[in-house]
PDB file of C-alpha atoms in Angstrom:
ATOM      1  CA  MET Q1440     -55.872 125.888 202.356  1.00  0.00           C
ATOM      2  CA  THR Q1441     -53.931 125.590 199.010  1.00  0.00           C
ATOM      3  CA  ASP Q1442     -54.072 122.649 196.919  1.00  0.00           C
ATOM      4  CA  SER Q1443     -50.993 121.724 194.739  1.00  0.00           C
ATOM      5  CA  TYR Q1444     -52.368 120.953 191.285  1.00  0.00           C
ATOM      6  CA  VAL Q1445     -50.376 120.337 188.407  1.00  0.00           C
ATOM      7  CA  GLY Q1446     -52.278 120.765 185.210  1.00  0.00           C
ATOM      8  CA  GLY Q1447     -51.847 118.398 182.461  1.00  0.00           C
ATOM      9  CA  LYS Q1448     -52.649 114.377 181.388  1.00  0.00           C
ATOM     10  CA  LEU Q1449     -51.237 112.052 183.796  1.00  0.00           C
ATOM     11  CA  LYS Q1450     -48.459 109.942 181.786  1.00  0.00           C
ATOM     12  CA  LEU Q1451     -48.472 106.291 181.252  1.00  0.00           C
ATOM     13  CA  LYS Q1452     -44.812 103.951 181.825  1.00  0.00           C
ATOM     14  CA  GLY Q1453     -43.748 102.941 178.633  1.00  0.00           C
ATOM     15  CA  ALA Q1454     -46.968 104.634 176.049  1.00  0.00           C
ATOM     16  CA  ASN Q1455     -46.050 106.588 172.972  1.00  0.00           C
ATOM     17  CA  ASP Q1456     -47.528 109.906 173.884  1.00  0.00           C
ATOM     18  CA  GLY Q1457     -50.361 109.671 171.124  1.00  0.00           C
ATOM     19  CA  LYS Q1458     -46.748 109.973 169.023  1.00  0.00           C
ATOM     20  CA  VAL Q1459     -46.554 107.713 165.534  1.00  0.00           C
ATOM     21  CA  LYS Q1460     -42.988 107.474 164.468  1.00  0.00           C
ATOM     22  CA  LYS Q1461     -42.511 107.629 160.665  1.00  0.00           C
ATOM     23  CA  LYS Q1462     -40.192 105.453 158.751  1.00  0.00           C
ATOM     24  CA  LYS Q1463     -37.470 106.997 156.799  1.00  0.00           C
ATOM     25  CA  LYS Q1464     -37.422 106.149 153.040  1.00  0.00           C
ATOM     26  CA  LYS Q1465     -34.028 104.865 152.075  1.00  0.00           C
ATOM     27  CA  ARG Q1466     -33.050 105.260 148.434  1.00  0.00           C
ATOM     28  CA  LYS Q1467     -31.658 102.617 147.253  1.00  0.00           C
ATOM     29  CA  LEU Q1468     -28.810 102.706 144.731  1.00  0.00           C
ATOM     30  CA  ASP Q1469     -29.544  99.307 142.827  1.00  0.00           C
ATOM     31  CA  GLU Q1470     -32.537 101.134 141.439  1.00  0.00           C
ATOM     32  CA  GLU Q1471     -31.227 103.727 140.020  1.00  0.00           C
ATOM     33  CA  ALA Q1472     -28.576 101.268 138.139  1.00  0.00           C
ATOM     34  CA  ALA Q1473     -31.205  99.189 137.188  1.00  0.00           C
ATOM     35  CA  ASN Q1474     -32.601 102.450 135.607  1.00  0.00           C
ATOM     36  CA  ALA Q1475     -29.348 103.072 134.010  1.00  0.00           C
ATOM     37  CA  GLU Q1476     -28.733  98.939 132.633  1.00  0.00           C
ATOM     38  CA  ILE Q1477     -32.327  99.217 131.133  1.00  0.00           C
ATOM     39  CA  SER Q1478     -31.194 102.810 129.404  1.00  0.00           C
ATOM     40  CA  THR Q1479     -28.238 101.112 127.988  1.00  0.00           C
ATOM     41  CA  LYS Q1480     -30.367  98.176 126.709  1.00  0.00           C
ATOM     42  CA  ASP Q1481     -30.924  98.379 122.723  1.00  0.00           C
ATOM     43  CA  THR Q1482     -34.790  98.045 121.598  1.00  0.00           C
ATOM     44  CA  GLU Q1483     -34.294  94.653 119.859  1.00  0.00           C
ATOM     45  CA  GLU Q1484     -33.513  92.993 123.197  1.00  0.00           C
ATOM     46  CA  ILE Q1485     -35.958  94.485 125.221  1.00  0.00           C
ATOM     47  CA  VAL Q1486     -39.055  93.188 122.280  1.00  0.00           C
ATOM     48  CA  ALA Q1487     -37.705  89.954 122.693  1.00  0.00           C
ATOM     49  CA  ASP Q1488     -37.489  89.942 126.711  1.00  0.00           C
ATOM     50  CA  THR Q1489     -41.186  90.684 126.445  1.00  0.00           C
ATOM     51  CA  SER Q1490     -41.778  88.002 123.687  1.00  0.00           C
ATOM     52  CA  ILE Q1491     -40.730  85.813 126.431  1.00  0.00           C
ATOM     53  CA  LYS Q1492     -43.775  83.937 128.236  1.00  0.00           C
ATOM     54  CA  HIS Q1493     -43.368  82.031 131.281  1.00  0.00           C
ATOM     55  CA  GLU Q1494     -46.035  79.657 131.345  1.00  0.00           C
ATOM     56  CA  ARG Q1495     -46.535  77.396 133.641  1.00  0.00           C
ATOM     57  CA  LYS Q1496     -46.532  73.429 132.653  1.00  0.00           C
ATOM     58  CA  LYS Q1497     -50.138  71.320 133.562  1.00  0.00           C
ATOM     59  CA  THR Q1498     -49.915  68.820 135.412  1.00  0.00           C
ATOM     60  CA  LYS Q1499     -51.604  65.295 134.154  1.00  0.00           C
ATOM     61  CA  ALA Q1500     -54.660  65.506 136.786  1.00  0.00           C
ATOM     62  CA  GLU Q1501     -55.085  69.459 135.580  1.00  0.00           C
ATOM     63  CA  LYS Q1502     -55.126  68.343 131.641  1.00  0.00           C
ATOM     64  CA  ALA Q1503     -57.831  65.399 132.552  1.00  0.00           C
ATOM     65  CA  PHE Q1504     -59.815  67.843 134.693  1.00  0.00           C
ATOM     66  CA  GLN Q1505     -60.454  70.401 132.031  1.00  0.00           C
ATOM     67  CA  LYS Q1506     -60.797  67.807 129.214  1.00  0.00           C
ATOM     68  CA  VAL Q1507     -63.349  66.579 131.792  1.00  0.00           C
ATOM     69  CA  GLN Q1508     -64.990  69.986 132.299  1.00  0.00           C
ATOM     70  CA  GLU Q1509     -65.012  70.744 128.402  1.00  0.00           C
ATOM     71  CA  LYS Q1510     -66.825  67.588 127.724  1.00  0.00           C
ATOM     72  CA  ARG Q1511     -69.852  68.427 130.303  1.00  0.00           C
ATOM     73  CA  GLU Q1512     -69.853  72.083 129.621  1.00  0.00           C
ATOM     74  CA  GLY Q1513     -70.540  70.760 126.021  1.00  0.00           C
ATOM     75  CA  GLU Q1514     -72.973  68.328 126.536  1.00  0.00           C
ATOM     76  CA  ARG Q1515     -74.940  71.462 128.561  1.00  0.00           C
ATOM     77  CA  ILE Q1516     -75.210  73.072 125.692  1.00  0.00           C
ATOM     78  CA  LEU Q1517     -76.330  70.676 123.783  1.00  0.00           C
ATOM     79  CA  LYS Q1518     -79.141  69.708 126.577  1.00  0.00           C
ATOM     80  CA  LYS Q1519     -80.439  73.505 126.363  1.00  0.00           C
ATOM     81  CA  ALA Q1520     -80.338  73.804 122.729  1.00  0.00           C
ATOM     82  CA  GLN Q1521     -82.458  71.284 122.478  1.00  0.00           C
ATOM     83  CA  THR Q1522     -85.366  72.528 124.571  1.00  0.00           C
ATOM     84  CA  SER Q1523     -86.778  75.827 122.784  1.00  0.00           C
ATOM     85  CA  HIS Q1524     -88.805  78.037 125.472  1.00  0.00           C
ATOM     86  CA  LYS Q1525     -92.100  76.992 125.332  1.00  0.00           C
ATOM     87  CA  GLU Q1526     -90.818  73.961 126.480  1.00  0.00           C
ATOM     88  CA  ARG Q1527     -88.613  75.414 129.082  1.00  0.00           C
ATOM     89  CA  VAL Q1528     -91.836  77.949 130.789  1.00  0.00           C
ATOM     90  CA  GLU Q1529     -93.589  74.383 130.909  1.00  0.00           C
ATOM     91  CA  GLN Q1530     -91.211  72.345 132.437  1.00  0.00           C
ATOM     92  CA  PHE Q1531     -90.907  76.494 135.135  1.00  0.00           C
ATOM     93  CA  ASN Q1532     -94.432  75.829 135.610  1.00  0.00           C
ATOM     94  CA  GLU Q1533     -94.795  72.052 136.177  1.00  0.00           C
ATOM     95  CA  HIS Q1534     -92.384  73.177 139.043  1.00  0.00           C
ATOM     96  CA  LEU Q1535     -93.783  75.775 140.372  1.00  0.00           C
ATOM     97  CA  ASP Q1536     -97.075  73.356 140.536  1.00  0.00           C
ATOM     98  CA  GLU Q1537     -95.221  70.833 142.452  1.00  0.00           C
ATOM     99  CA  LEU Q1538     -94.368  73.002 145.067  1.00  0.00           C
ATOM    100  CA  ILE Q1539     -95.663  73.820 148.765  1.00  0.00           C
ATOM    101  CA  GLU Q1540     -98.176  76.283 149.021  1.00  0.00           C
ATOM    102  CA  HIS Q1541     -96.186  77.491 151.539  1.00  0.00           C
ATOM    103  CA  PHE Q1542     -94.100  79.338 148.973  1.00  0.00           C
ATOM    104  CA  ASP Q1543     -97.321  80.440 146.814  1.00  0.00           C
ATOM    105  CA  ILE Q1544     -97.650  84.619 146.946  1.00  0.00           C
ATOM    106  CA  PRO Q1545    -100.813  85.390 148.221  1.00  0.00           C
ATOM    107  CA  LYS Q1546    -103.396  87.148 145.981  1.00  0.00           C
ATOM    108  CA  VAL Q1547    -104.671  90.879 146.838  1.00  0.00           C
ATOM    109  CA  SER Q1548    -108.071  91.512 146.027  1.00  0.00           C
ATOM    110  CA  TRP Q1549    -108.894  95.363 145.468  1.00  0.00           C
ATOM    111  CA  THR Q1550    -112.922  94.696 146.449  1.00  0.00           C
ATOM    112  CA  LYS Q1551    -111.912  93.942 150.538  1.00  0.00           C
TER     113      LYS Q1551
END
């Protein structure tokens, strides 16, 4: 009995055969022209161009929001500055006393 066996893997129609085609990079003449223009500009013009900053103008709502945020931050700072460290520790201890026992850390005994 003769077996007609063809070696190799099965090929599916429309498959890429595992090959990835790389795209060729195109050299742009525009980049070369831009580089030539920059080199011909005077240093004074370059400095003048970089000194101009384009800042986005804020709307009335944004300005009002920022003003309120600054006001609240100032109030928060004053409130923290009024209480001393000792008072903050006492407040924290009171808060821990009010918590349910479920959150207590179990004590470890060395004698048991």
